[in-house]
Coordinates of C-alpha atoms in Angstrom, one line a residue:
X103 CA 0.0 0.0 0.0
X104 CA 2.8 2.5 1.0
X105 CA 4.8 1.7 -2.2
X106 CA 1.8 2.3 -4.4
X107 CA 1.0 5.6 -2.7
X108 CA 4.6 6.7 -3.0
X109 CA 4.6 5.9 -6.8
X110 CA 1.2 7.7 -7.2
X111 CA 2.4 10.8 -5.3
X112 CA 5.6 11.1 -7.3
X113 CA 3.9 10.6 -10.7
X114 CA 1.3 13.1 -9.7
X115 CA 4.0 15.7 -8.9
X116 CA 5.7 15.1 -12.3
X117 CA 2.3 15.2 -14.1
X118 CA 1.6 18.6 -12.5
X119 CA 4.8 19.8 -14.1
X120 CA 3.9 18.5 -17.5
X121 CA 5.7 15.2 -17.6
X122 CA 4.0 12.2 -19.1
X123 CA 5.1 8.7 -18.1
X124 CA 6.4 6.6 -21.0
X125 CA 6.9 9.8 -23.1
X126 CA 9.0 12.1 -20.9
X127 CA 10.2 9.7 -18.2
X128 CA 10.5 6.1 -17.1
X129 CA 10.3 5.2 -13.4
X130 CA 12.3 2.3 -12.2
X131 CA 12.0 1.5 -8.5
X132 CA 13.6 -0.7 -5.9
X133 CA 12.2 -1.2 -2.4
X134 CA 14.0 -2.7 0.6
X135 CA 10.9 -2.3 2.9
X136 CA 11.9 -3.9 6.2
X137 CA 15.1 -5.5 4.8
X138 CA 17.6 -2.6 5.4
X139 CA 20.6 -4.9 4.7
X140 CA 19.5 -5.0 1.0
X141 CA 19.9 -1.2 0.6
X142 CA 23.5 -1.1 -0.6
X143 CA 22.8 -3.8 -3.3
X144 CA 19.6 -2.1 -4.5
X145 CA 21.4 1.3 -4.7
X146 CA 24.2 -0.3 -6.8
X147 CA 21.5 -1.8 -9.1
X148 CA 20.0 1.6 -9.7
X149 CA 23.3 3.3 -10.3
X150 CA 24.2 0.6 -12.9
X151 CA 21.2 1.7 -14.9
X152 CA 22.8 5.2 -15.2
X153 CA 19.6 7.1 -14.3
X154 CA 19.3 10.9 -14.7
X155 CA 18.1 11.2 -11.1
X156 CA 17.7 8.9 -8.1
X157 CA 14.9 9.6 -5.6
X158 CA 15.4 8.2 -2.1
X159 CA 13.0 8.2 0.9
X160 CA 14.3 8.4 4.5
X161 CA 17.9 8.4 5.7
X162 CA 18.8 4.7 5.2
X163 CA 18.3 4.7 1.4
X164 CA 19.9 8.2 1.2
X165 CA 23.0 6.8 2.8
X166 CA 23.1 3.8 0.5
X167 CA 22.7 6.0 -2.6
X168 CA 25.4 8.4 -1.4
X169 CA 27.8 5.5 -1.0
X170 CA 26.9 4.1 -4.4
X171 CA 27.5 7.3 -6.5
X172 CA 29.2 10.6 -6.0
X173 CA 28.0 12.0 -9.3
X174 CA 24.4 11.0 -10.2
X175 CA 21.9 13.6 -8.7
X176 CA 20.1 12.3 -5.7
X177 CA 16.8 13.8 -4.4
X178 CA 16.0 12.9 -0.8
X179 CA 12.7 12.9 1.0
X180 CA 11.9 12.6 4.7
X181 CA 15.5 12.3 6.0
X182 CA 16.7 13.2 9.4
X183 CA 19.0 16.2 9.7
X184 CA 20.9 16.1 6.4
X185 CA 23.9 18.2 7.7
X186 CA 24.3 16.0 10.8
X187 CA 24.0 12.9 8.6
X188 CA 26.7 14.2 6.2
X189 CA 24.4 14.2 3.2
X190 CA 24.9 17.9 2.5
X191 CA 27.4 20.6 3.6
X192 CA 24.7 23.1 4.5
X193 CA 21.0 23.5 3.9
X194 CA 21.4 26.6 1.8
X195 CA 24.3 25.2 -0.3
X196 CA 24.3 21.4 -0.3
X197 CA 27.6 21.3 -2.2
X198 CA 27.5 17.7 -3.5
X199 CA 25.1 15.5 -5.5
X200 CA 22.3 15.4 -2.9
X201 CA 19.4 17.8 -2.2
X202 CA 15.7 17.6 -1.5
X203 CA 13.3 17.7 1.4
X204 CA 14.3 16.9 5.0
X205 CA 12.6 16.5 8.3
X206 CA 14.7 18.1 11.1
X207 CA 13.0 16.6 14.2
X208 CA 15.4 17.7 17.0
X209 CA 13.1 20.7 17.9
X210 CA 10.0 18.5 17.7
X211 CA 10.9 16.3 20.7
X212 CA 10.3 19.0 23.4
X213 CA 7.0 20.0 21.7
X214 CA 5.8 16.4 21.5
X215 CA 6.5 15.9 25.2
X216 CA 4.8 19.1 26.1
X217 CA 1.7 18.0 24.2
X218 CA 1.7 14.6 25.9
X219 CA 2.2 16.0 29.3
X220 CA -0.8 18.4 28.8
X221 CA -2.9 15.3 27.8
X222 CA -1.4 12.7 30.1
X223 CA -0.4 15.0 33.1
X224 CA 0.8 12.1 35.3
X225 CA 3.2 10.8 32.7
X226 CA 6.3 9.5 34.3
X227 CA 7.5 6.7 31.9
X228 CA 7.3 7.1 28.1
X229 CA 8.2 4.3 25.6
X230 CA 9.9 5.3 22.4
X231 CA 9.5 3.0 19.4
X232 CA 12.7 3.2 17.3
X233 CA 14.3 1.3 14.5
X234 CA 18.1 0.6 14.9
X235 CA 18.5 0.2 11.1
X236 CA 17.3 3.8 10.6
X237 CA 20.4 6.0 10.6
X238 CA 18.7 9.1 12.1
X239 CA 17.0 7.3 15.0
X240 CA 20.0 7.1 17.4
X241 CA 20.3 10.9 17.2
X242 CA 16.5 11.4 17.5
X243 CA 16.4 9.1 20.6
X244 CA 19.1 11.2 22.3
X245 CA 17.0 14.3 21.6
X246 CA 14.0 12.7 23.1
X247 CA 16.0 11.6 26.2
X248 CA 17.4 15.1 26.6
X249 CA 14.0 16.7 26.4
X250 CA 12.5 14.1 28.8
X251 CA 15.2 14.8 31.4
X252 CA 14.1 18.4 31.6
X253 CA 10.5 17.5 32.4
X254 CA 11.4 14.6 34.6
X255 CA 10.0 11.9 32.4
X256 CA 11.8 8.5 32.1
X257 CA 12.3 7.0 28.7
X258 CA 11.9 3.4 27.8
X259 CA 13.6 2.8 24.4
X260 CA 11.9 -0.1 22.5
X261 CA 13.7 -1.1 19.3
X262 CA 12.0 -2.9 16.5
X263 CA 12.8 -3.7 12.9
X264 CA 10.4 -6.5 12.1
X265 CA 6.7 -7.0 12.7
X266 CA 7.4 -9.6 15.4
X267 CA 9.7 -7.1 17.2
X268 CA 7.0 -4.5 17.1
X269 CA 4.7 -7.0 18.8
X270 CA 7.2 -7.9 21.5
X271 CA 8.0 -4.2 22.1
X272 CA 4.4 -3.5 23.0
X273 CA 4.4 -6.5 25.4
X274 CA 7.5 -5.1 27.1
X275 CA 6.2 -1.5 27.3
X276 CA 2.8 -2.7 28.7
X277 CA 4.6 -4.8 31.4
X278 CA 6.7 -1.8 32.3
X279 CA 3.5 0.3 32.6
X280 CA 4.6 3.0 30.1
X281 CA 2.1 5.8 30.2
X282 CA 2.5 6.7 26.5
X283 CA 4.5 5.8 23.4
X284 CA 6.3 8.1 21.0
X285 CA 6.7 6.5 17.5
X286 CA 9.8 7.9 15.7
X287 CA 9.3 8.7 12.0
X288 CA 10.3 5.7 9.8
X289 CA 9.3 4.2 6.5
X290 CA 9.0 0.7 8.0
X291 CA 6.9 2.0 10.9
X292 CA 4.7 3.8 8.3
X293 CA 4.3 0.5 6.4
X294 CA 3.4 -1.2 9.7
X295 CA 1.2 1.7 11.0
X296 CA -2.0 -0.4 11.1
X297 CA -0.3 -3.0 13.3
X298 CA 1.2 -0.3 15.5
X299 CA -2.1 1.5 16.0
X300 CA -3.9 -1.7 16.7
X301 CA -1.4 -2.5 19.4
X302 CA -1.7 0.9 21.0
X303 CA -5.5 0.5 21.2
X304 CA -5.3 -3.1 22.4
X305 CA -2.8 -2.2 25.2
X306 CA -4.5 1.1 25.9
X307 CA -1.3 3.2 25.4
X308 CA -1.7 6.8 24.3
X309 CA 0.5 7.4 21.2
X310 CA 2.1 10.3 19.5
X311 CA 3.9 10.4 16.2
X312 CA 4.8 12.8 13.4
X313 CA 2.7 11.1 10.9
X314 CA -1.0 12.0 10.8
X315 CA -1.9 8.7 9.0
X316 CA -1.3 7.0 12.4
X317 CA -4.0 9.2 13.9
X318 CA -6.4 8.7 11.0
X319 CA -6.1 4.9 11.7
X320 CA -6.8 5.4 15.4
X321 CA -3.6 6.7 17.0
X322 CA -4.2 9.5 19.6
X323 CA -2.1 12.5 18.4
X324 CA 0.3 13.5 15.7
X325 CA 2.5 16.6 15.4
X326 CA 4.7 17.1 12.4
X327 CA 5.3 18.5 9.0
X328 CA 3.6 17.5 5.7
X329 CA 3.2 13.7 5.4
X330 CA 5.8 11.7 3.5
X331 CA 3.6 11.3 0.4
X332 CA 3.0 15.0 0.2
X333 CA 6.8 15.5 0.3
X334 CA 7.3 12.8 -2.4
X335 CA 4.9 14.8 -4.6
X336 CA 6.8 18.0 -3.9
X337 CA 10.1 16.2 -4.7
X338 CA 9.1 16.3 -8.3
X339 CA 10.0 20.0 -8.4
X340 CA 13.6 19.1 -7.6
X341 CA 13.7 16.4 -10.2
X342 CA 12.3 18.9 -12.7
X343 CA 15.0 21.5 -12.0
X344 CA 17.8 18.9 -12.2
X345 CA 16.5 17.5 -15.5
X346 CA 16.5 21.1 -16.8
X347 CA 20.2 21.5 -15.9
X348 CA 20.3 22.6 -12.2
X349 CA 23.0 21.0 -10.0
X350 CA 21.9 19.5 -6.6
X351 CA 24.9 21.3 -5.1
X352 CA 23.1 24.7 -5.7
X353 CA 19.5 23.7 -4.8
X354 CA 18.7 24.5 -1.1
X355 CA 17.3 21.8 1.0
X356 CA 13.6 22.4 2.0
X357 CA 12.5 22.0 5.6
X358 CA 8.9 21.9 6.8
X359 CA 7.5 25.4 7.3
X360 CA 4.4 24.4 9.1
X361 CA 3.7 21.7 11.7
X362 CA 0.3 20.2 12.0
X363 CA -1.4 19.0 15.2
X364 CA -4.0 16.3 14.6
X365 CA -6.0 14.7 17.5
X366 CA -8.3 11.6 17.4
X367 CA -11.1 12.5 19.8
X368 CA -12.7 9.1 19.4
X369 CA -9.5 7.4 20.5
X370 CA -9.2 9.8 23.5
X371 CA -12.7 8.7 24.6
X372 CA -11.8 5.0 24.1
X373 CA -8.7 5.5 26.3
X374 CA -10.6 7.5 28.9
X375 CA -8.6 10.6 28.2
X376 CA -10.1 14.1 28.3
X377 CA -8.3 16.4 25.9
X378 CA -7.9 19.9 27.5
X379 CA -9.7 22.7 25.6
X380 CA -6.4 24.6 25.3
X381 CA -5.0 21.7 23.3
X382 CA -8.1 21.2 21.2
X383 CA -8.2 24.8 20.0
X384 CA -4.6 24.5 18.8
X385 CA -5.4 21.4 16.7
X386 CA -5.4 21.7 12.9
X387 CA -7.7 18.7 12.7
X388 CA -9.8 16.9 15.2
X389 CA -11.1 13.4 14.2
X390 CA -14.4 12.5 15.9

């Protein structure tokens, strides 16, 4: 489902710019999904085809493509901090063969904790679902731990990179009596979002994520920039510029300008949580 939506979003972006599939472009894709160890080989496969541009989604594929080619233009979507990850020299002047749209989530951690504490005021232990194969997650986890120390919330890191590990992570966080779970942004977690949301509801654990699609499926709250599929659609503007002669080195990296707060009121009622009015009025969307 996620793969199909990604293809549709990218093709829509190109279509809006006047490109017709089969006439103006051919799209060849490779997906590792939950098998991160395949990324280097898949990147080499694409490089061997000598494409005009390589589009990569999230930090792991970006790293694999970077290691596979220093010359073919790479457009990234939904990565962690691209400067910290070494993908670009700076946001304004990337300087190499990589540019695109990034999610810089360091400043989101305090905001997410503030939102959770206003909804779950007695929160003392928060689980964090993270993927050790996602390059950006170790840094994100540190940011969450730093923010949590300031507000005296203990963090329970729960790593998962397979559906079975997601299941066992929820068993562990339930046994530990975690008062909430923060789901770090990740393509694999996005693919498994239905499983994750069902486990939060089954175990009655309030959840917060960056991805509004979790909330649309029954998660409690999301706070983040445009969803990954919207950014994939927007990435077509970078591809267009590169095909017309622009160099990735000169195209500034785009960061989210607006962060959306989405709340699922139906889930709040199911969990016995009363959302304060001051939080509700700040929401961009309330699902009832």
